[in-house]
Coordinates of C-alpha atoms in Angstrom, one line a residue:
M20 CA -4.7 22.0 75.5
K21 CA -1.5 21.3 76.6
K22 CA -1.3 18.5 75.5
H23 CA -2.6 19.1 71.4
A24 CA 0.0 21.7 71.4
A25 CA 2.7 19.9 72.4
L26 CA 1.8 17.6 70.0
A27 CA 1.5 19.9 66.9
L28 CA 4.7 21.3 68.2
V29 CA 6.4 17.6 67.8
A30 CA 4.9 17.3 64.2
A31 CA 6.4 20.6 62.8
L32 CA 9.4 19.8 64.6
A33 CA 9.3 16.6 62.3
L34 CA 8.4 17.8 59.1
V35 CA 11.4 21.0 59.6
A36 CA 13.5 18.1 60.5
L37 CA 12.5 16.5 57.0
L38 CA 13.0 19.1 54.8
A39 CA 16.5 19.7 55.9
L40 CA 17.9 16.0 55.4
P41 CA 20.9 16.0 52.9
G42 CA 20.1 15.2 48.9
R43 CA 15.9 15.2 49.8
K44 CA 13.8 18.4 48.7
P45 CA 10.6 16.9 47.2
S46 CA 9.2 20.1 46.7
R47 CA 8.8 20.7 42.6
P48 CA 12.0 22.8 41.4
G49 CA 10.7 26.3 40.6
G50 CA 11.7 28.4 37.3
A51 CA 9.4 27.9 34.0
W52 CA 10.0 24.9 32.1
P53 CA 9.3 25.3 27.9
E54 CA 6.7 24.6 26.1
Y55 CA 8.7 22.9 23.4
A56 CA 6.2 23.8 20.6
P57 CA 6.9 22.5 17.2
G58 CA 7.2 26.1 15.2
E59 CA 9.9 27.6 18.0
V60 CA 12.0 24.6 17.8
V61 CA 14.3 24.2 14.8
R62 CA 16.8 21.9 15.8
I63 CA 17.1 19.4 18.0
A64 CA 20.7 17.6 18.8
V65 CA 20.8 14.6 20.1
S66 CA 23.9 12.8 21.7
G67 CA 23.9 9.8 23.2
P68 CA 24.5 5.9 23.3
A69 CA 23.7 5.4 20.0
G70 CA 25.6 8.6 18.3
E71 CA 25.0 11.8 17.5
Y72 CA 22.5 13.0 14.9
A73 CA 20.2 16.4 14.6
L74 CA 16.7 17.0 13.1
E75 CA 16.6 20.2 12.0
A76 CA 12.7 22.3 10.9
R77 CA 12.7 22.1 6.8
G78 CA 10.3 23.5 4.6
G79 CA 7.5 22.8 7.1
G80 CA 8.7 19.3 7.2
W81 CA 12.2 17.9 9.2
A82 CA 15.2 16.9 8.2
L83 CA 17.7 14.2 9.7
R84 CA 21.1 15.4 9.6
V85 CA 23.7 12.7 10.7
P86 CA 27.9 13.5 11.0
G87 CA 29.6 11.8 8.0
A88 CA 26.7 10.8 6.5
A89 CA 25.8 11.8 2.2
G90 CA 22.5 14.1 2.3
Q91 CA 19.6 14.6 4.8
P92 CA 16.7 12.5 4.3
L93 CA 13.5 13.3 5.7
A94 CA 12.6 12.6 9.6
D95 CA 9.3 12.1 10.4
P96 CA 7.2 14.7 11.9
V97 CA 5.1 12.6 14.2
R98 CA 8.0 11.5 15.4
V99 CA 9.7 14.5 16.0
E100 CA 6.5 16.1 17.5
A101 CA 6.0 13.3 19.6
L102 CA 9.8 14.1 21.0
L103 CA 8.4 17.6 21.7
D104 CA 5.6 16.7 23.4
F105 CA 7.1 14.3 25.8
L106 CA 9.6 17.1 27.0
A107 CA 7.0 19.5 27.1
R108 CA 4.8 17.2 29.3
N109 CA 7.6 15.5 31.2
R110 CA 8.8 18.8 33.6
P111 CA 11.4 17.6 36.6
L112 CA 10.4 15.7 39.2
A113 CA 12.0 17.2 41.8
R114 CA 15.2 19.4 42.7
V115 CA 18.0 17.3 44.5
D116 CA 21.3 18.1 45.6
D117 CA 23.9 17.6 43.4
P118 CA 25.2 14.3 44.0
G119 CA 28.7 14.8 41.9
P120 CA 29.5 13.2 38.6
E121 CA 30.1 9.7 39.3
R122 CA 27.0 9.4 41.3
S123 CA 25.1 11.3 38.7
G124 CA 26.5 10.2 35.6
L125 CA 25.6 13.5 33.9
G126 CA 27.8 14.8 31.1
S127 CA 28.4 11.2 30.5
A128 CA 24.9 9.7 29.7
A129 CA 23.0 11.8 26.9
S130 CA 22.2 15.1 26.1
L131 CA 19.7 17.4 24.2
T132 CA 20.1 20.5 23.4
I133 CA 17.1 23.2 21.1
N134 CA 18.3 25.5 18.8
D135 CA 22.0 25.4 19.9
A136 CA 21.5 26.9 23.2
D137 CA 18.7 25.5 25.7
R138 CA 21.2 21.9 26.6
L139 CA 19.7 19.1 28.8
E140 CA 21.5 16.6 30.5
I141 CA 20.8 13.7 31.3
G142 CA 22.3 11.2 33.8
A143 CA 22.3 7.9 35.8
P144 CA 19.2 6.3 37.6
D145 CA 18.9 7.7 41.5
A146 CA 19.2 4.9 43.8
K147 CA 15.2 4.5 43.9
G148 CA 15.1 3.9 40.6
A149 CA 12.4 7.0 40.7
G150 CA 14.0 9.1 38.0
V151 CA 17.2 9.9 35.9
F152 CA 20.0 12.8 37.2
A153 CA 19.2 15.7 35.2
R154 CA 20.4 19.2 34.6
R155 CA 19.2 22.1 31.6
G156 CA 21.5 24.3 31.4
G157 CA 23.3 26.0 33.9
G158 CA 20.6 25.0 36.7
G159 CA 20.7 22.9 39.7
V160 CA 20.3 19.0 39.4
V161 CA 17.1 17.3 39.4
L162 CA 15.1 14.2 38.7
L163 CA 13.2 13.5 35.6
A164 CA 11.5 10.6 34.6
R165 CA 13.5 7.5 34.0
E166 CA 11.9 7.0 30.3
Y167 CA 13.9 10.0 29.2
A168 CA 16.9 7.6 29.4
Q169 CA 15.3 5.3 26.5
V170 CA 13.9 8.6 24.9
L171 CA 17.6 10.2 24.4
G172 CA 19.0 6.3 23.6
R173 CA 16.9 5.9 20.4
P174 CA 19.4 6.3 17.2
A175 CA 19.0 8.8 14.6
G176 CA 17.3 5.5 12.3
H177 CA 14.3 6.1 15.0
Y178 CA 13.4 9.2 12.9
L179 CA 13.9 8.4 9.7
D180 CA 10.7 9.0 7.1
L181 CA 11.5 6.0 4.7
R182 CA 8.2 7.3 2.3
L183 CA 10.5 8.0 -1.2
L184 CA 7.4 9.8 -2.5
D185 CA 4.6 12.1 -1.7
F186 CA 1.6 12.6 -3.8
D187 CA -2.2 12.5 -4.2
P188 CA -3.0 9.7 -6.3
G189 CA -6.6 11.3 -7.0
Q190 CA -4.7 14.6 -8.9
V191 CA -2.2 12.8 -10.8
E192 CA -2.9 14.0 -14.0
A193 CA 0.1 11.9 -16.2
V194 CA 2.6 8.9 -15.7
T195 CA 5.6 7.5 -17.3
L196 CA 7.2 4.6 -16.9
G197 CA 10.5 3.8 -18.3
R198 CA 12.7 5.9 -20.9
G199 CA 12.6 6.6 -24.6
S200 CA 11.0 4.6 -27.2
Q201 CA 10.5 1.4 -24.3
A202 CA 8.7 4.2 -21.9
V203 CA 4.6 4.0 -21.0
E204 CA 2.9 7.3 -20.9
I205 CA -0.4 7.2 -19.9
A206 CA -2.7 10.4 -19.0
R207 CA -5.8 11.0 -17.8
G208 CA -8.4 12.5 -19.8
A209 CA -12.4 13.5 -19.5
A210 CA -13.1 9.9 -20.8
G211 CA -10.3 7.8 -18.0
P212 CA -7.3 7.3 -18.5
A213 CA -5.5 6.8 -22.0
F214 CA -1.9 5.9 -23.5
V215 CA 0.6 8.1 -24.7
R216 CA 2.8 6.1 -25.2
P217 CA 4.1 3.3 -26.9
A218 CA 3.2 4.8 -30.3
E219 CA 1.6 1.3 -31.0
R220 CA -1.3 1.9 -28.0
A221 CA -1.1 5.5 -28.0
G222 CA -4.9 6.9 -27.4
Q223 CA -6.2 3.1 -26.5
P224 CA -7.9 3.1 -23.2
A225 CA -6.2 1.9 -19.9
L226 CA -7.7 0.2 -17.3
A227 CA -8.7 2.9 -14.2
E228 CA -8.5 0.4 -12.0
A229 CA -4.7 -1.0 -12.6
L230 CA -3.4 2.6 -12.7
D231 CA -5.1 3.3 -9.5
L232 CA -3.6 0.0 -8.2
W233 CA 0.2 0.6 -9.3
L234 CA -0.3 4.2 -8.0
H235 CA -1.3 3.2 -4.6
E236 CA 1.4 0.5 -4.5
L237 CA 3.7 3.9 -5.2
R238 CA 2.7 5.9 -3.1
T239 CA 3.3 3.7 -0.4
L240 CA 7.1 2.4 -0.9
Q241 CA 8.7 2.0 2.2
A242 CA 12.7 2.1 1.8
L243 CA 14.8 -0.2 3.9
G244 CA 16.8 2.6 4.9
P245 CA 19.2 5.0 3.8
A246 CA 22.2 2.9 0.9
P247 CA 25.6 3.3 2.0
E248 CA 26.9 4.6 -0.9
A249 CA 25.3 6.5 -4.3
P250 CA 25.7 5.0 -8.2
A251 CA 28.4 5.8 -9.3
P252 CA 28.9 9.3 -11.5
G253 CA 27.0 9.9 -14.8
R254 CA 25.0 6.5 -14.2
E255 CA 21.7 6.5 -15.9
P256 CA 19.0 5.2 -13.7
D257 CA 17.8 1.5 -14.7
L258 CA 14.3 2.7 -14.0
L259 CA 12.5 6.0 -14.1
V260 CA 9.1 6.7 -12.9
T261 CA 7.8 10.5 -13.1
L262 CA 4.8 11.6 -12.2
R263 CA 2.5 15.2 -13.2
Q264 CA 0.2 16.3 -10.2
R265 CA -2.4 19.0 -10.7
G266 CA -1.3 22.3 -8.7
A267 CA 1.7 20.4 -7.4
G268 CA 4.4 19.8 -10.4
E269 CA 6.6 16.8 -10.8
H270 CA 7.3 14.1 -8.8
A271 CA 10.4 11.5 -9.8
L272 CA 12.1 7.8 -8.6
K273 CA 14.9 7.0 -9.9
L274 CA 15.8 3.4 -9.0
F275 CA 19.5 1.8 -10.0
A276 CA 20.0 -1.9 -9.9
P277 CA 22.4 -3.4 -8.0
A278 CA 25.9 -4.0 -9.8
D279 CA 25.7 -8.1 -9.1
G280 CA 21.9 -8.6 -9.7
A281 CA 20.7 -9.5 -6.6
G282 CA 20.3 -7.8 -3.5
P283 CA 18.1 -4.0 -2.7
W284 CA 17.8 -1.2 -5.2
T285 CA 19.5 2.2 -4.8
A286 CA 16.4 5.0 -5.0
L287 CA 16.7 8.6 -5.2
S288 CA 13.5 10.3 -5.3
S289 CA 12.1 14.3 -5.8
R290 CA 11.2 13.8 -1.8
Q291 CA 14.6 13.1 -0.5
E292 CA 17.7 14.8 -0.7
A293 CA 19.5 11.1 0.2
Y294 CA 19.8 7.8 -1.7
F295 CA 17.9 4.6 -0.5
L296 CA 17.7 0.9 -0.5
L297 CA 14.7 -0.3 -1.9
D298 CA 14.0 -4.1 -1.7
P299 CA 13.7 -5.9 -5.1
G300 CA 10.0 -7.3 -4.4
Q301 CA 8.8 -3.7 -4.3
V302 CA 10.7 -2.9 -7.2
A303 CA 8.9 -5.0 -8.7
K304 CA 5.3 -3.7 -7.8
V305 CA 6.6 -0.7 -9.8
D306 CA 8.2 -2.3 -12.4
R307 CA 5.3 -2.0 -14.9
N308 CA 4.6 -2.8 -19.0
A309 CA 2.4 -1.2 -21.4
F310 CA -0.1 -4.6 -21.1
S311 CA -0.4 -4.5 -17.3
F312 CA -2.1 -1.3 -17.7
A313 CA -4.4 -2.3 -20.5
D314 CA -7.9 -2.7 -20.5
R315 CA -7.8 -6.1 -21.1
R316 CA -11.5 -6.8 -19.7
L317 CA -13.2 -9.7 -22.4
A318 CA -17.0 -8.0 -22.1
A319 CA -17.8 -4.3 -21.6
L320 CA -21.2 -4.5 -20.9
D321 CA -24.1 -3.5 -17.9
P322 CA -25.0 -7.5 -16.7
G323 CA -28.5 -5.8 -16.6
A324 CA -28.9 -5.0 -19.9
V325 CA -28.4 -9.0 -20.4
D326 CA -32.6 -10.0 -21.1
R327 CA -31.0 -13.6 -22.9
L328 CA -28.0 -16.3 -22.6
V329 CA -28.0 -19.4 -24.8
L330 CA -25.2 -21.8 -24.0
S331 CA -24.6 -24.5 -26.8
V332 CA -21.6 -27.6 -27.4
S333 CA -22.3 -30.3 -29.3
G334 CA -25.6 -30.2 -29.8
Q335 CA -27.0 -29.6 -26.7
E336 CA -28.2 -25.8 -25.6
L337 CA -29.1 -24.3 -22.5
R338 CA -31.7 -21.1 -23.1
A339 CA -32.3 -19.1 -20.5
E340 CA -34.6 -15.3 -20.2
R341 CA -34.8 -12.6 -17.9
D342 CA -38.0 -13.1 -16.0
G343 CA -38.1 -10.2 -13.4
R344 CA -35.4 -10.7 -11.0
R345 CA -35.6 -14.2 -12.0
W346 CA -34.4 -16.6 -15.2
R347 CA -36.0 -19.0 -16.4
V348 CA -35.1 -22.0 -18.8
Q349 CA -37.0 -23.4 -21.4
G350 CA -37.4 -26.7 -20.6
L351 CA -36.6 -27.1 -17.0
P352 CA -39.1 -25.5 -14.4
G353 CA -38.5 -22.9 -11.2
A354 CA -35.9 -20.6 -11.8
L355 CA -32.1 -21.3 -12.8
T356 CA -30.1 -18.9 -9.8
G357 CA -26.5 -17.8 -10.3
I358 CA -27.3 -16.5 -13.8
D359 CA -26.6 -12.5 -12.4
M360 CA -23.5 -13.6 -10.8
L361 CA -21.9 -15.3 -14.3
L362 CA -23.0 -12.0 -15.8
W363 CA -20.6 -10.2 -13.4
R364 CA -17.9 -12.4 -13.5
L365 CA -17.8 -12.4 -17.1
T366 CA -17.2 -8.8 -16.8
D367 CA -14.7 -8.6 -14.8
L368 CA -12.7 -11.6 -16.4
Q369 CA -9.5 -10.2 -18.5
Y370 CA -7.9 -12.0 -20.8
E371 CA -3.9 -12.8 -19.9
F372 CA -2.5 -12.9 -23.2
G373 CA -3.2 -11.9 -26.9
P374 CA -5.1 -11.2 -28.9
L375 CA -4.3 -13.9 -31.9
E376 CA -5.7 -12.5 -35.5
T377 CA -5.4 -16.3 -36.3
P378 CA -6.6 -19.7 -34.5
P379 CA -4.2 -21.5 -32.7
P380 CA -3.3 -24.7 -34.3
G381 CA -4.7 -26.9 -31.2
A382 CA -7.5 -25.1 -31.0
R383 CA -10.9 -27.0 -30.7
E384 CA -14.0 -25.3 -30.4
R385 CA -15.9 -26.6 -26.9
L386 CA -19.1 -24.4 -26.1
R387 CA -20.6 -20.7 -26.9
L388 CA -22.1 -18.0 -24.9
E389 CA -24.7 -15.9 -26.6
L390 CA -25.9 -13.1 -24.9
G391 CA -28.7 -10.9 -25.8
L392 CA -28.9 -7.8 -24.7
R393 CA -32.5 -4.8 -24.5
G394 CA -32.3 -3.0 -27.7
G395 CA -31.1 -6.4 -30.2
E396 CA -27.6 -5.9 -29.5
K397 CA -25.9 -9.4 -29.3
R398 CA -22.4 -10.2 -28.2
E399 CA -20.7 -13.6 -28.7
F400 CA -17.8 -16.0 -26.3
V401 CA -16.5 -19.2 -28.3
F402 CA -14.6 -20.9 -25.6
H403 CA -11.9 -23.6 -27.1
I404 CA -9.4 -25.6 -25.1
D405 CA -5.7 -26.2 -26.3
P406 CA -3.4 -29.0 -25.4
A407 CA -0.4 -26.6 -26.0
L408 CA -1.6 -24.0 -23.2
P409 CA -0.7 -24.4 -19.6
A410 CA -3.0 -26.5 -17.3
G411 CA -5.8 -24.2 -16.1
R412 CA -6.3 -22.0 -19.5
C413 CA -8.4 -21.8 -22.5
W414 CA -8.4 -19.6 -25.7
V415 CA -11.8 -17.1 -25.7
S416 CA -13.0 -15.8 -29.1
H417 CA -15.6 -13.0 -30.2
G418 CA -17.3 -15.1 -32.7
A419 CA -16.2 -17.4 -34.4
Q420 CA -12.5 -16.1 -35.9
Q421 CA -12.7 -12.5 -34.3
G422 CA -9.3 -12.6 -32.4
F423 CA -8.1 -14.7 -29.8
Y424 CA -7.9 -14.7 -26.4
R425 CA -6.0 -16.4 -23.5
I426 CA -7.7 -16.5 -20.1
P427 CA -7.9 -19.0 -16.5
D428 CA -10.5 -22.0 -17.5
Q429 CA -12.8 -21.8 -15.0
F430 CA -14.6 -19.6 -16.2
Y431 CA -15.3 -21.9 -18.9
K432 CA -16.0 -24.7 -16.8
D433 CA -18.4 -23.4 -14.6
L434 CA -20.5 -22.7 -17.6
K435 CA -19.9 -25.5 -18.9
G436 CA -21.6 -27.2 -15.8
L437 CA -25.0 -25.5 -16.2
L438 CA -25.8 -27.5 -19.8
P439 CA -28.4 -30.0 -19.1
P440 CA -27.2 -33.4 -18.7
Q441 CA -26.2 -36.0 -21.7
P442 CA -28.1 -38.6 -23.3
G443 CA -27.2 -41.7 -21.2
A444 CA -26.2 -39.9 -17.9
G445 CA -28.8 -42.9 -15.9
S446 CA -28.1 -43.0 -12.7
N447 CA -26.0 -39.3 -12.7
Q448 CA -29.7 -37.9 -13.9
G449 CA -30.3 -36.3 -10.9
A450 CA -27.4 -34.9 -9.9
R451 CA -26.8 -33.2 -13.1
D452 CA -30.2 -31.7 -12.9
H453 CA -29.6 -30.4 -9.9
R454 CA -26.2 -28.9 -11.2
A455 CA -27.8 -27.4 -13.8
R456 CA -29.9 -25.9 -11.3
S457 CA -28.0 -24.5 -9.0
A458 CA -24.6 -24.6 -10.2
F459 CA -23.7 -20.9 -8.9
K460 CA -26.1 -20.5 -6.5
G461 CA -24.5 -18.7 -3.6
D462 CA -20.7 -20.2 -5.5
T463 CA -18.0 -17.6 -5.0
H464 CA -15.3 -19.9 -6.0
G465 CA -13.0 -18.8 -9.2
Q466 CA -15.4 -15.3 -8.5
N467 CA -11.9 -13.4 -9.1
H468 CA -10.5 -15.6 -11.9
G469 CA -9.0 -14.0 -14.6
R470 CA -7.9 -10.5 -13.2
R471 CA -4.1 -10.3 -13.1
L472 CA -2.6 -6.9 -13.5
S473 CA 0.8 -8.1 -14.1

């Protein structure tokens, strides 16, 4: 029993000696550590190796203030709240004796001040690399996680919100691109989007898919960074975009071309108070003309309503009729696959240029496609080749002389591949028969030809 008591006494004395060692207080520091709740923090001032800046609460979000900079760009709220969450979670590791300013580095490394009152200084790493020396307000020296040095060493640009516009594409009622007589204006109505301007297109339908894609690209624009200077006073923008959103007023984006015609553009948006630089490739996504929004589909029809198809060229002819879910071809046993895919491709085909009211001088008719719809309606498409066209292009008209449109010629080539073999094909007879039966079986080649929005 005496032996056990002696051992206990020795252990107790050893623990007291350990706690009394200078510079070693492994217990957690006392006192409350702030919660750093986003709703209670209105200003975060940072001073570190990357410079000085402040994050300030504004209108439910955050703004970034940099000494000497023009304007206050928005700060990314996700990153600001991540900073506050880091501060709240990473409490002091231990209290330590003050090793002195030379050893601790306090007052020279970095600092963070909350609401202009709660100051946190970050110093040098401790000898063991377990953390960094720190001091909050007039309190004693503590050890904080070594990640503090990295967090407070971030530059102001880390918190920049580079988005120029923030809107709900589905709630946009009208868009205007450009100015005056050259402006393109589109409004959404019960029947879908339609042109308001230019005057020659007023009332014509706009392609909903093209408008939706443009709005998506506009909403996701990312600036390169703050502009070093604003455009000259009084200068009008080279490109102006305005959006009217239901219940949220108007959004605007002004774009200024570089003076030398090269390099990034300068942008000012209704969302930001500062000028930003925008890559020319991003500007190209925004700068569209009326033609790029026009409904340029060649065929507005329901593929399921087509029950008869006739292809003809130079005396050759292929007639196919719908038989339930299959297509039967006169003169060929079995079913011809791929007709439904062909019809879907036709409804997706868009022209690149046109219409021309008179036939182009070099156009020569090469193939006719006639579709019979339920109820007796007919649609006819006539394909023409023209040596004056660029490679891979052809003309198509609705009927013989009803407007000529330029399209990619892959669809024409695939249609031609459905025709039966010409007389005298010889040894190629079997191969051409097989092609006539299966030219579109599982084929997706060229499926998106003709999709062009600019």
